Amino acid sequence: MSELFDAVDALVASRATLPPPAERKRLRAAHGLTIDEVAGALKVRRATVSGWESGKTEPRPPERDAYARLLDKLAELYPAASAPAAETAPAPDAPVPAPAQPLSAEPTSGAGGMTGPVNPQEPAEDLADVPAAALRPASATEPSTPRRPGARKAPAAGTPAGVVDPRFGNGPLAIVDADADGQVAAYCVGGLVLDVPAKSLPSLVEWTLKEAKLGQPKLSGPGRPADPLLVLTEAALERYGLPTTLTAEEKDAGRIPEGHKVIKQLARADWKLTKRGFGPWARIYRPAKGSDRQCVQLCIASWNALDPRFWGHAAQLPPAELARVLGTYATRVMTPRGSTAVTGLELMTALHPPTHAVRDEETGALRQAETKTPGSLGNDPVDCAPCEAPDGHPVLTALDLPRFHVRGPSEKLFEEAYDWARPMTDEECTLRYLVGLDVNMAFAAGANGLVVGLGEPTHVKAPAFDPKLPGSWLVDLSHVDLSRVKAGKEWVELDGSLLPSPFTPKGDRPTGPAWYATPTVAYAVELGYDVTPTEAWVRYDNGRYLDGWYQRLRDAHLATMADLGVTADLSPEDFLTAMDSYKDRDPELGIVITAIKATVKGGLGKLRERPRGEGWRPGERWRALERPTWRPDIRAAVISRTRINLHRKIVKHAAFTGQYPIAVLSDCVVYAADGPSPLDVLPYRDGKPLPGGFKLGINPGLVKHEGTQSVLWGEGVREQFDAPQLNFARFIKDGTVTDADNGE
């Protein structure tokens, strides 16, 4: 009889009325639960719970039964009458996958790296971000100073849920604006607007540190909290005596002159600027006293701080909307520290702070540890191997190369993204369409789980290849024949002439020994071929340095895409429909998505930053070389693995379908097909994709539709430019081709 009762209970629960989506979210936030905790308990994906709370999807049995029980229990603990007032913004989805941990513990993803001495003369380049449980709850949105009369409330985005750090009760940043009467207001995350009493820039900095309650808690145990960020509008610039735009000379210098009156005001108030001066991303500080850090960062949008290539039209948004965009990014990624590239690089440091504070046994005072934090790159820069050095690097001076010598593959590591195309076959010309597939966050996916070097390289002669040892290997891979490769334990016959080589960015077959990163050489072994390196530069001190970085950016991407209606649990057909003009549903969140993607690529690019003026001459050191994060070997390993990941999918696809790519550019691959949809290319069977091949979806490493053009269009373009191997992937998205695209 009990089994019958259980069956009846389950049947009733399967039709039970669930509270509306907003109430589901309120109940979860009221109990301090993250989306990931709920998803873990119900054994579903994070995006599934997010869809339930946004109203985009509804739970189905058996999860519906368990979800209904959870909501019923929470409703008993937190009845609707105790909910925050209607004017308070609802709490959003928690952006971080892991539940909150104590500040003394080191969570898997975090920020706030102690990258300099405990008591620096300038603020160390630290980062901070906010874990899900450390975010500000909706009930904490009361201003610390009276709301300006008549000020409208900004749209809610990133209003935090969970336990609050009272030091940062008003969020990570604020947009400072002034009205025609000279009244200044600070627009914060979650719709909060604060009155700003400051009459000068020095007093604005003082107010920010003493009263504004801005900033973010650290996410990494050895790290420290993020400094507050103020974004000054043009009206605020005028109010505080700063120019609304920079002159051509100031743009070249990247700052306003040292003698500017506002800089003199700061100096009289004992505030200092970092070496970069007062530019689009200025940092104003006083030397730290122990753990008491006094630093405020300014972002000046009209000085091109928010580059439109990566931030779209963000600089033109009203203060409330801009607070939403930057606040969402700060909450899910980190408080911006400069360009998206700078932020991406410093996020790596924040998740693995190079050093940490220890307590002196005799005095009890905190001091900097003498050893680096395990898993970090440390505080000291490390010279790369000669083969990893870009042209002009000082380590090449010792090689005594001829003045105008151009290093070839046997002298220089050249791991770059694909730029390959081939003429279409006669059979492909009979098809109607060219379909482009784009890999989501391909370089982030390439970083996931990758073992990279953490310390100095060691030179080894005639080494035995070890696929688990990161480094650069001099080896001849010209014998690898793509016409016959191993797929698992089976040998597969392919048309190698229609495939790009996995060993060169241009897809050409190697002709002799060359330097390769570990993932490239490991792939040659995977394809079934022996390798015999003649020498190598390897790093015995290594680890999965980029895992937390990948996870942080992945979760930011997935959470924001879910807000735009694209979740990870959609069917292929629904996914393609959801992706159609997805940014138009919420253009502000579309800006956030663009910025997240730019953070990935830009951060990896910064690992090999070249001289930027500075009066540099070949053979001299440049500024970026003094960073522990100047690591071209890590960049090369990520690009190598990304290219290999794509080639592996191409081979799987060719072996199963007989289809070969027409063109490949970085993370985009183009196929000829009978129909215009990716489903006319991808071999889905009963809704399931080819194992190890391309799969539609929003997760990093899965693919989306990049664009479709006709085969006639493709042939016409190639005839127009007289270029049989013109790379269609470069402009498959909208079909627009210019002379610049063709390199003319």
XYZ file of C-alpha atoms in Angstrom:
744
model
C 0.000 0.000 0.000
C 2.880 2.403 0.772
C 4.112 2.029 -2.796
C 0.690 3.061 -4.072
C 0.686 6.087 -1.775
C 4.149 7.059 -3.010
C 2.972 6.748 -6.603
C -0.074 8.923 -5.874
C 2.120 11.533 -4.125
C 4.466 11.607 -7.119
C 1.530 11.979 -9.521
C 0.124 14.894 -7.530
C 3.546 16.533 -7.273
C 4.073 16.222 -11.015
C 1.061 18.517 -11.542
C 1.703 20.716 -8.503
C 1.532 24.459 -9.016
C 4.943 26.020 -8.596
C 5.412 29.605 -7.452
C 6.171 32.147 -10.180
C 9.800 32.418 -11.364
C 10.539 35.581 -9.391
C 9.348 33.909 -6.189
C 11.513 30.850 -6.884
C 14.519 33.096 -7.122
C 13.542 35.013 -3.985
C 13.191 31.862 -1.935
C 16.568 30.538 -3.026
C 18.291 33.855 -2.329
C 16.566 34.227 1.030
C 18.158 30.975 2.215
C 21.571 31.997 0.847
C 21.634 29.196 -1.735
C 23.487 29.475 -5.025
C 22.080 28.164 -8.272
C 24.873 25.605 -8.310
C 23.912 24.266 -4.891
C 20.309 23.782 -6.034
C 21.446 22.220 -9.318
C 23.759 19.848 -7.466
C 21.045 18.739 -5.070
C 18.582 18.098 -7.911
C 21.262 16.558 -10.167
C 20.586 18.956 -13.045
C 22.660 21.557 -14.833
C 23.143 25.070 -13.539
C 21.521 26.472 -16.684
C 18.441 24.319 -16.049
C 17.789 25.928 -12.655
C 18.508 29.334 -14.149
C 15.867 28.650 -16.794
C 13.337 27.698 -14.115
C 13.970 30.929 -12.234
C 13.781 33.099 -15.346
C 10.569 31.449 -16.529
C 12.114 30.295 -19.811
C 11.583 26.620 -18.955
C 9.575 24.585 -16.458
C 10.797 21.567 -14.474
C 9.636 18.112 -15.469
C 9.274 14.948 -13.403
C 11.097 13.604 -11.477
C 13.005 16.842 -10.814
C 9.751 18.799 -10.559
C 8.723 16.804 -7.484
C 11.984 17.488 -5.673
C 12.041 21.139 -6.757
C 8.478 21.656 -5.509
C 9.400 20.133 -2.127
C 12.399 22.470 -1.861
C 10.318 25.549 -2.647
C 7.597 24.500 -0.196
C 10.144 24.149 2.613
C 11.720 27.515 1.783
C 8.287 29.164 1.622
C 7.622 27.968 5.170
C 10.897 29.524 6.334
C 10.569 32.727 4.310
C 6.934 33.592 3.672
C 6.157 36.207 1.058
C 5.223 38.780 3.696
C 8.853 38.935 4.806
C 10.158 39.629 1.313
C 11.885 42.956 0.637
C 9.751 45.901 -0.357
C 8.702 46.093 -3.985
C 11.052 48.996 -4.652
C 14.037 46.816 -3.801
C 15.597 45.063 -6.794
C 15.344 41.251 -6.821
C 18.512 39.235 -6.417
C 19.908 37.789 -9.665
C 21.377 34.401 -10.365
C 24.525 33.760 -8.396
C 27.312 33.879 -10.966
C 29.867 31.540 -9.420
C 29.565 27.735 -9.556
C 31.041 26.891 -6.166
C 29.369 27.688 -2.857
C 30.924 30.375 -0.750
C 33.962 29.482 1.332
C 35.476 31.193 4.356
C 37.847 34.005 3.502
C 40.682 32.027 5.041
C 40.152 29.177 2.600
C 41.230 29.223 -1.018
C 38.248 28.627 -3.311
C 38.647 27.201 -6.784
C 37.974 30.563 -8.375
C 38.634 33.945 -6.887
C 40.483 37.172 -7.171
C 42.490 39.631 -5.251
C 46.113 38.730 -5.644
C 48.878 39.998 -3.371
C 51.282 40.740 -6.166
C 53.598 43.144 -4.439
C 55.116 43.850 -1.057
C 52.867 44.128 1.961
C 53.622 47.839 2.269
C 54.233 49.001 -1.325
C 55.041 52.529 -2.380
C 52.525 52.073 -5.163
C 49.425 49.871 -5.038
C 50.221 46.406 -6.311
C 48.398 45.318 -9.460
C 45.852 43.314 -7.521
C 42.456 42.073 -8.568
C 39.322 41.216 -6.716
C 36.035 39.628 -7.543
C 33.032 38.565 -5.593
C 31.935 35.014 -4.757
C 28.251 34.185 -4.895
C 27.788 34.067 -1.134
C 29.682 37.300 -0.574
C 27.420 39.394 -2.730
C 25.100 42.056 -1.405
C 21.471 40.948 -0.820
C 18.538 42.876 -2.163
C 17.708 44.088 1.324
C 21.081 45.838 1.485
C 20.289 48.289 -1.265
C 19.493 51.165 1.086
C 21.906 54.010 0.329
C 24.587 54.901 2.841
C 23.729 58.527 2.149
C 20.255 59.868 1.335
C 18.941 59.168 -2.143
C 18.950 62.267 -4.289
C 15.408 63.602 -4.576
C 13.822 62.692 -7.861
C 16.630 60.370 -8.896
C 15.307 57.419 -10.835
C 16.362 53.931 -9.979
C 18.669 52.026 -12.285
C 17.582 48.658 -13.696
C 18.612 45.789 -11.460
C 21.519 43.656 -12.642
C 23.827 41.860 -10.342
C 22.021 42.725 -7.130
C 23.864 40.234 -4.975
C 22.440 37.423 -2.919
C 23.757 35.791 0.222
C 26.050 36.923 3.003
C 27.241 40.525 2.880
C 30.647 41.971 3.557
C 29.587 45.261 5.195
C 32.664 47.023 3.813
C 31.296 46.639 0.273
C 27.576 46.854 0.839
C 26.969 49.072 -2.201
C 28.706 46.894 -4.781
C 31.995 46.975 -6.667
C 31.640 50.242 -8.579
C 29.638 53.376 -9.247
C 28.993 55.699 -12.179
C 29.501 59.278 -10.984
C 27.348 61.857 -12.763
C 26.398 65.499 -12.214
C 23.223 67.334 -13.155
C 22.771 70.878 -14.433
C 22.629 72.216 -10.867
C 25.982 70.683 -9.990
C 24.486 67.970 -7.797
C 26.553 64.785 -8.013
C 25.130 61.275 -7.763
C 26.717 57.809 -7.823
C 24.787 55.100 -9.677
C 25.620 51.720 -8.162
C 24.900 48.116 -9.053
C 21.354 46.964 -8.413
C 19.615 50.314 -8.905
C 21.065 52.155 -5.924
C 21.738 55.897 -6.333
C 23.845 57.719 -3.736
C 24.219 61.434 -3.124
C 27.853 62.489 -3.447
C 28.777 65.494 -1.265
C 32.350 65.787 -2.617
C 33.209 69.163 -4.179
C 36.647 68.204 -5.529
C 38.364 65.094 -6.810
C 40.465 64.593 -3.630
C 37.303 64.782 -1.520
C 35.576 62.359 -3.932
C 38.354 59.848 -3.298
C 38.045 60.382 0.474
C 34.273 59.936 0.339
C 34.613 56.766 -1.731
C 36.928 55.126 0.798
C 35.138 56.308 3.941
C 31.436 56.348 3.096
C 30.595 54.844 -0.295
C 30.993 51.186 0.737
C 32.297 50.231 -2.695
C 34.617 47.367 -3.572
C 34.593 43.588 -3.676
C 35.756 40.913 -1.228
C 38.695 38.742 -2.176
C 37.974 35.370 -3.731
C 41.402 33.849 -3.232
C 42.655 33.092 0.262
C 46.062 34.768 -0.176
C 44.523 37.705 -2.038
C 42.962 40.936 -0.904
C 39.776 42.875 -1.685
C 39.338 44.846 -4.869
C 39.637 48.601 -4.859
C 36.458 50.577 -5.607
C 35.976 51.715 -9.196
C 34.463 55.088 -10.093
C 33.383 55.754 -13.676
C 33.243 59.494 -14.355
C 30.761 60.817 -16.910
C 31.493 63.938 -18.956
C 29.293 65.969 -16.605
C 31.278 64.682 -13.623
C 34.563 65.498 -15.367
C 33.438 69.097 -15.829
C 32.253 69.233 -12.222
C 35.674 68.168 -10.925
C 37.765 70.264 -13.301
C 38.902 67.574 -15.726
C 38.761 67.736 -19.546
C 35.944 65.806 -21.210
C 38.240 64.727 -24.045
C 41.986 64.385 -24.501
C 44.027 66.350 -26.976
C 45.998 64.497 -29.648
C 49.167 64.962 -27.606
C 47.489 63.667 -24.439
C 46.122 60.643 -26.333
C 49.645 59.782 -27.498
C 50.968 60.140 -23.954
C 47.997 58.249 -22.509
C 47.523 60.824 -19.738
C 46.954 64.472 -18.917
C 50.035 66.620 -18.116
C 51.688 66.321 -14.699
C 51.076 70.012 -14.101
C 47.281 69.823 -14.446
C 45.472 71.583 -11.598
C 43.579 68.454 -10.533
C 46.831 66.516 -10.197
C 48.186 69.342 -8.030
C 45.036 69.134 -5.873
C 45.640 65.423 -5.354
C 49.283 66.017 -4.451
C 48.361 68.667 -1.869
C 45.991 66.140 -0.276
C 48.813 63.549 -0.146
C 47.304 61.355 -2.857
C 49.586 59.705 -5.391
C 49.219 58.363 -8.920
C 50.799 55.185 -10.294
C 53.491 55.388 -12.970
C 50.874 55.329 -15.707
C 49.764 58.797 -14.524
C 46.285 60.271 -14.823
C 44.915 58.524 -17.897
C 41.725 56.712 -18.908
C 42.311 54.140 -16.136
C 43.862 56.141 -13.288
C 44.712 54.743 -9.855
C 44.806 57.163 -6.916
C 46.321 55.912 -3.662
C 48.209 56.512 -0.477
C 50.954 54.073 0.598
C 49.426 51.150 2.447
C 49.838 50.874 6.190
C 49.858 47.209 7.077
C 46.595 45.758 5.784
C 44.972 49.198 5.516
C 44.903 49.859 1.775
C 43.720 53.207 0.417
C 43.261 53.114 -3.346
C 40.519 54.145 -5.779
C 40.491 53.456 -9.505
C 38.935 55.816 -12.026
C 37.518 54.877 -15.410
C 36.975 57.776 -17.811
C 34.792 56.574 -20.649
C 35.083 59.697 -22.809
C 38.873 59.218 -22.816
C 38.326 55.870 -24.576
C 38.657 53.786 -21.431
C 35.823 51.603 -22.760
C 37.175 50.703 -26.201
C 34.178 50.286 -28.547
C 35.829 47.227 -30.138
C 35.275 45.375 -26.878
C 32.622 47.405 -25.051
C 30.411 48.377 -27.969
C 28.329 51.469 -27.230
C 28.783 51.229 -23.453
C 30.459 54.646 -23.243
C 27.290 56.264 -24.639
C 24.909 54.636 -22.147
C 23.156 56.694 -19.437
C 24.685 56.238 -15.954
C 22.097 53.738 -14.724
C 22.442 51.500 -17.775
C 26.238 51.730 -17.699
C 26.181 50.709 -14.040
C 24.207 47.656 -15.059
C 26.680 46.670 -17.801
C 29.855 47.197 -15.789
C 28.271 45.852 -12.622
C 27.260 42.609 -14.322
C 30.767 42.223 -15.728
C 32.366 43.021 -12.380
C 30.118 40.616 -10.506
C 30.633 37.741 -12.907
C 34.221 38.314 -14.053
C 35.927 40.938 -11.884
C 36.074 44.682 -11.405
C 37.714 46.019 -14.581
C 41.339 47.021 -14.053
C 41.890 48.537 -17.488
C 41.186 47.211 -20.950
C 39.589 43.797 -21.302
C 43.064 42.449 -22.137
C 44.563 43.867 -18.945
C 41.624 42.562 -16.943
C 41.970 39.105 -18.481
C 45.656 38.948 -17.610
C 45.247 40.224 -14.077
C 42.396 37.812 -13.452
C 44.973 35.041 -13.842
C 47.100 36.638 -11.126
C 44.094 37.231 -8.911
C 43.133 33.573 -8.973
C 46.722 32.534 -8.184
C 48.282 35.349 -6.111
C 52.087 35.065 -6.366
C 52.709 35.615 -2.684
C 50.870 35.786 0.601
C 51.130 37.309 4.047
C 52.453 35.342 7.017
C 52.511 36.298 10.676
C 55.918 36.880 12.237
C 56.320 34.497 15.172
C 58.269 37.035 17.236
C 56.397 40.275 16.638
C 53.002 38.925 15.553
C 52.983 41.381 12.642
C 52.091 40.370 9.091
C 54.887 40.239 6.549
C 55.333 38.994 3.016
C 56.172 35.302 2.686
C 59.633 34.537 1.311
C 58.356 31.764 -0.943
C 55.783 32.041 -3.700
C 52.276 30.722 -3.309
C 52.037 27.144 -4.637
C 50.494 27.044 -8.117
C 51.336 30.680 -8.890
C 53.932 32.241 -11.173
C 55.644 34.011 -8.282
C 56.712 37.629 -8.023
C 59.838 37.466 -10.179
C 59.818 37.492 -13.981
C 61.233 34.454 -15.761
C 63.111 34.639 -19.057
C 61.710 32.477 -21.831
C 63.698 29.944 -23.837
C 65.460 31.352 -26.945
C 63.079 29.497 -29.269
C 60.089 31.034 -27.443
C 61.419 34.602 -27.630
C 59.870 37.023 -30.125
C 62.215 38.895 -32.438
C 64.165 41.589 -30.629
C 64.117 39.856 -27.242
C 67.378 40.283 -25.301
C 67.898 36.513 -24.865
C 68.551 36.335 -28.598
C 71.557 38.614 -28.274
C 73.656 35.758 -26.891
C 72.977 33.702 -30.030
C 75.059 36.131 -32.103
C 72.680 35.979 -35.065
C 73.356 38.005 -38.236
C 71.785 41.450 -38.115
C 68.958 40.825 -40.578
C 68.598 37.107 -39.931
C 65.046 35.756 -40.136
C 64.551 32.779 -37.864
C 62.840 29.761 -39.370
C 60.736 26.979 -37.806
C 63.842 25.192 -36.524
C 64.855 28.302 -34.579
C 61.569 29.813 -33.455
C 58.407 28.447 -31.855
C 55.499 29.506 -34.027
C 52.259 28.319 -32.430
C 49.458 30.453 -33.848
C 45.790 30.055 -34.726
C 44.661 28.670 -38.070
C 44.438 30.733 -41.269
C 43.936 28.076 -43.969
C 41.806 27.624 -47.061
C 41.781 25.446 -50.177
C 40.022 25.400 -53.558
C 36.675 23.604 -53.633
C 36.428 20.226 -55.319
C 34.124 19.665 -58.295
C 31.700 17.802 -56.045
C 31.635 20.632 -53.507
C 30.903 23.115 -56.287
C 27.665 21.237 -57.026
C 26.400 21.967 -53.510
C 24.425 25.126 -52.779
C 25.734 26.581 -49.528
C 28.810 27.391 -47.490
C 28.054 27.005 -43.768
C 30.304 28.490 -41.087
C 30.617 26.941 -37.626
C 32.214 28.945 -34.814
C 33.658 27.346 -31.669
C 32.409 29.068 -28.507
C 35.227 30.604 -26.460
C 37.673 28.275 -28.196
C 40.788 29.640 -26.501
C 39.198 29.446 -23.065
C 38.328 25.817 -23.773
C 41.930 25.277 -24.875
C 43.119 26.527 -21.492
C 40.860 24.209 -19.513
C 42.845 21.433 -17.845
C 46.058 22.451 -19.622
C 49.287 21.852 -17.708
C 51.627 24.813 -18.210
C 55.037 25.741 -16.897
C 55.225 27.789 -13.720
C 58.981 28.241 -13.452
C 62.123 28.552 -15.542
C 62.782 26.370 -18.601
C 65.430 23.647 -18.559
C 67.351 22.776 -21.713
C 67.504 19.052 -22.523
C 69.363 17.305 -25.364
C 67.837 14.258 -27.114
C 64.911 14.018 -24.664
C 62.299 11.289 -24.621
C 58.991 13.004 -25.360
C 56.653 13.244 -22.365
C 53.122 14.451 -23.228
C 52.603 15.470 -19.581
C 55.647 17.756 -19.485
C 55.004 21.324 -20.702
C 57.675 22.844 -22.878
C 58.949 23.447 -26.400
C 60.308 20.535 -28.479
C 62.479 20.514 -31.598
C 61.163 17.568 -33.615
C 60.553 16.554 -37.225
C 56.848 15.875 -37.863
C 57.025 15.878 -41.660
C 56.464 12.089 -41.691
C 52.930 12.366 -40.263
C 50.563 11.413 -43.099
C 46.987 12.644 -42.674
C 45.802 10.128 -45.273
C 46.136 7.417 -42.631
C 45.677 8.310 -38.974
C 44.668 6.571 -35.816
C 41.271 7.244 -34.280
C 41.370 5.518 -30.921
C 42.679 2.025 -31.633
C 41.570 1.987 -35.281
C 43.434 3.311 -38.320
C 41.308 5.548 -40.559
C 41.833 6.295 -44.265
C 41.227 9.946 -45.219
C 41.885 12.280 -48.127
C 44.830 14.092 -46.577
C 44.996 16.619 -49.432
C 41.690 18.104 -48.262
C 42.802 18.550 -44.642
C 44.957 21.277 -43.096
C 48.071 20.101 -41.315
C 47.637 20.361 -37.543
C 51.269 21.379 -37.148
C 51.349 24.787 -38.878
C 48.998 27.796 -38.710
C 48.786 27.967 -42.513
C 47.930 24.271 -42.664
C 51.033 23.398 -44.715
C 52.767 20.081 -44.110
C 56.087 20.555 -42.266
C 59.223 20.027 -44.337
C 61.682 19.363 -41.529
C 62.433 19.862 -37.841
C 60.551 22.650 -36.095
C 59.781 23.830 -32.575
C 56.393 22.829 -31.203
C 54.576 23.154 -27.882
C 53.760 19.961 -26.006
C 50.087 19.642 -27.169
C 51.142 19.698 -30.830
C 53.728 16.937 -30.436
C 51.340 14.909 -28.288
C 48.767 15.056 -31.108
C 51.263 13.554 -33.565
C 51.620 10.626 -31.166
C 47.832 10.414 -30.838
C 47.539 10.146 -34.636
C 49.724 7.024 -34.461
C 53.195 8.307 -35.322
C 56.502 8.104 -33.461
C 58.321 11.302 -32.526
C 62.010 11.766 -31.748
C 62.854 15.247 -30.411
C 66.464 16.342 -30.775
C 66.278 18.930 -28.000
C 63.733 20.634 -25.783
C 63.146 23.405 -23.265
C 60.939 21.883 -20.579
C 59.468 23.124 -17.312
C 59.519 20.697 -14.422
C 57.709 23.203 -12.188
C 54.247 23.107 -13.696
C 50.543 22.986 -12.959
C 47.021 23.719 -14.200
C 47.441 27.434 -13.711
C 44.561 28.485 -15.975
C 41.801 26.211 -14.652
C 40.261 28.753 -12.294
C 40.575 31.458 -14.949
C 38.711 29.289 -17.448
C 36.008 28.370 -14.952
C 35.420 31.975 -13.943
C 35.041 33.159 -17.532
C 33.016 30.105 -18.558
C 30.502 30.678 -15.775
C 30.267 34.376 -16.581
C 29.579 33.501 -20.216
C 26.967 30.846 -19.422
C 25.155 32.970 -16.844
C 24.915 35.942 -19.192
C 23.816 33.808 -22.148
C 21.135 32.239 -19.939
C 19.886 35.754 -19.172
C 19.653 36.251 -22.944
C 17.546 33.117 -23.324
C 20.276 30.711 -24.459
C 20.799 27.843 -22.010
C 22.957 24.742 -22.082
C 20.037 22.281 -22.081
C 18.405 23.294 -25.369
C 17.891 20.889 -28.246
C 19.910 21.637 -31.415
C 16.887 23.164 -33.139
C 15.920 25.256 -30.106
C 19.521 26.340 -29.671
C 19.716 27.676 -33.231
C 16.418 29.512 -32.718
C 17.560 30.976 -29.386
C 20.835 32.164 -30.912
C 19.059 34.061 -33.672
C 19.631 37.744 -32.852
C 20.110 36.876 -29.176
C 21.898 40.153 -28.417
C 18.880 42.134 -29.605
C 16.842 40.800 -26.675
C 18.971 42.786 -24.250
C 21.653 44.928 -25.944
C 23.253 45.792 -22.608
C 23.875 42.143 -21.772
C 25.065 41.732 -25.354
C 27.835 44.194 -24.476
C 28.768 42.043 -21.486
C 29.061 38.940 -23.690
C 31.372 40.779 -26.097
C 33.518 41.994 -23.201
C 33.792 38.501 -21.712
C 35.001 37.070 -25.019
C 37.487 39.934 -25.401
C 38.750 39.237 -21.886
C 39.677 35.695 -22.930
C 41.546 36.577 -26.121
C 43.061 39.770 -24.779
C 44.309 38.146 -21.585
C 46.084 35.416 -23.543
C 47.541 37.993 -25.931
C 49.020 39.924 -22.998
C 51.116 36.876 -22.107
C 53.333 37.816 -25.077
C 52.955 41.598 -25.087
C 55.392 43.374 -27.386
C 57.032 46.798 -26.845
C 54.591 49.683 -27.047
C 56.737 52.612 -28.066
C 58.782 53.389 -24.964
C 61.790 54.226 -27.159
C 62.572 50.535 -27.402
C 65.320 49.130 -29.610
C 65.911 45.463 -30.546
C 67.968 43.687 -27.908
C 66.717 45.897 -25.069
C 64.252 44.850 -22.409
C 60.789 46.372 -22.501
C 58.339 47.048 -19.707
C 56.202 43.930 -20.092
C 59.229 41.671 -19.562
C 59.324 42.728 -15.918
C 55.993 41.034 -15.234
C 55.853 37.447 -13.931
C 52.906 37.081 -16.303
C 54.970 37.735 -19.427
C 54.910 34.097 -20.470
C 54.913 33.432 -24.229
C 55.243 29.708 -23.526
C 51.832 29.655 -21.804
C 50.245 31.546 -24.679
C 51.822 29.136 -27.187
C 50.543 26.102 -25.256
C 46.968 27.441 -25.169
C 46.966 28.274 -28.891
C 48.534 24.901 -29.706
C 45.880 23.027 -27.757
C 43.077 25.127 -29.247
C 44.260 24.407 -32.796
C 44.672 20.703 -32.027
C 41.195 20.523 -30.454
C 39.705 21.934 -33.657
C 41.720 19.617 -35.910
C 40.663 16.579 -33.882
C 37.005 17.469 -34.476
C 37.673 18.045 -38.188
C 39.258 14.581 -38.504
C 36.387 12.910 -36.601
C 33.885 14.680 -38.839
C 35.713 13.702 -42.038
C 36.062 10.059 -40.994
C 32.348 9.792 -40.192
C 30.758 11.922 -42.940
C 33.328 12.231 -45.717
C 33.005 16.041 -45.495
C 36.141 18.181 -45.419
C 36.498 21.872 -44.484
C 36.804 24.515 -47.181
C 38.424 27.066 -44.869
C 39.489 27.483 -41.254
C 40.223 30.775 -39.516
C 41.126 30.696 -35.828
C 37.969 29.199 -34.263
C 35.721 29.224 -37.365
C 35.445 26.370 -39.904
C 33.497 26.436 -43.194
C 31.890 23.441 -44.945
C 30.006 23.080 -48.234
C 26.486 21.692 -47.737
C 23.150 21.092 -49.464
C 21.288 23.211 -46.910
C 21.914 26.536 -45.140
C 21.716 25.259 -41.560
C 24.461 23.771 -39.376
C 22.136 20.765 -39.065
C 22.767 20.184 -42.786
C 26.454 19.719 -41.898
C 26.496 18.107 -38.472
C 25.682 14.379 -38.238
C 23.051 14.304 -35.509
C 21.391 10.901 -35.031
C 18.281 10.739 -32.825
C 19.263 14.142 -31.435
C 22.766 12.964 -30.499
C 25.927 14.406 -32.085
C 28.965 12.518 -33.327
C 31.121 11.605 -30.306
C 34.276 13.694 -30.353
C 33.021 15.795 -33.271
C 31.215 19.105 -33.559
C 28.232 19.668 -31.308
C 25.852 22.615 -31.191
C 25.663 24.313 -27.818
C 26.656 27.317 -25.766
C 29.383 25.759 -23.616
C 33.017 26.594 -24.454
C 34.281 24.148 -27.065
C 30.843 23.560 -28.599
C 29.838 25.329 -31.806
C 27.281 27.840 -32.980
C 26.223 29.037 -36.416
C 28.650 31.681 -37.673
C 26.885 32.374 -40.973
C 25.835 30.950 -44.351
C 26.543 32.136 -47.892
C 25.922 30.505 -51.257
C 28.562 28.542 -53.144
C 27.990 30.924 -56.066
C 28.857 33.818 -53.787
C 32.077 32.055 -52.778
C 33.188 31.342 -56.315
C 32.308 34.882 -57.359
C 34.421 36.359 -54.555
C 37.403 34.203 -55.463
C 37.124 35.218 -59.116
C 36.776 38.883 -58.149
C 40.021 38.818 -56.200
C 41.686 36.141 -58.357
C 42.417 34.186 -55.173
C 41.565 30.451 -55.428
C 42.396 29.986 -51.738
C 40.663 33.062 -50.344
C 39.638 32.308 -46.766
C 35.826 32.305 -46.666
C 35.827 31.967 -42.892
C 36.992 35.568 -42.616
C 33.704 36.963 -43.896
C 31.195 34.102 -43.881
C 29.204 35.929 -41.203
C 27.712 38.670 -43.385
C 29.326 38.076 -46.775
C 30.938 41.524 -46.963
C 34.385 41.405 -48.594
C 36.688 44.390 -49.123
C 40.164 44.815 -50.531
C 41.402 45.083 -46.938
C 39.985 41.630 -46.193
C 42.015 40.289 -49.088
C 45.176 41.934 -47.801
C 45.321 44.469 -50.640
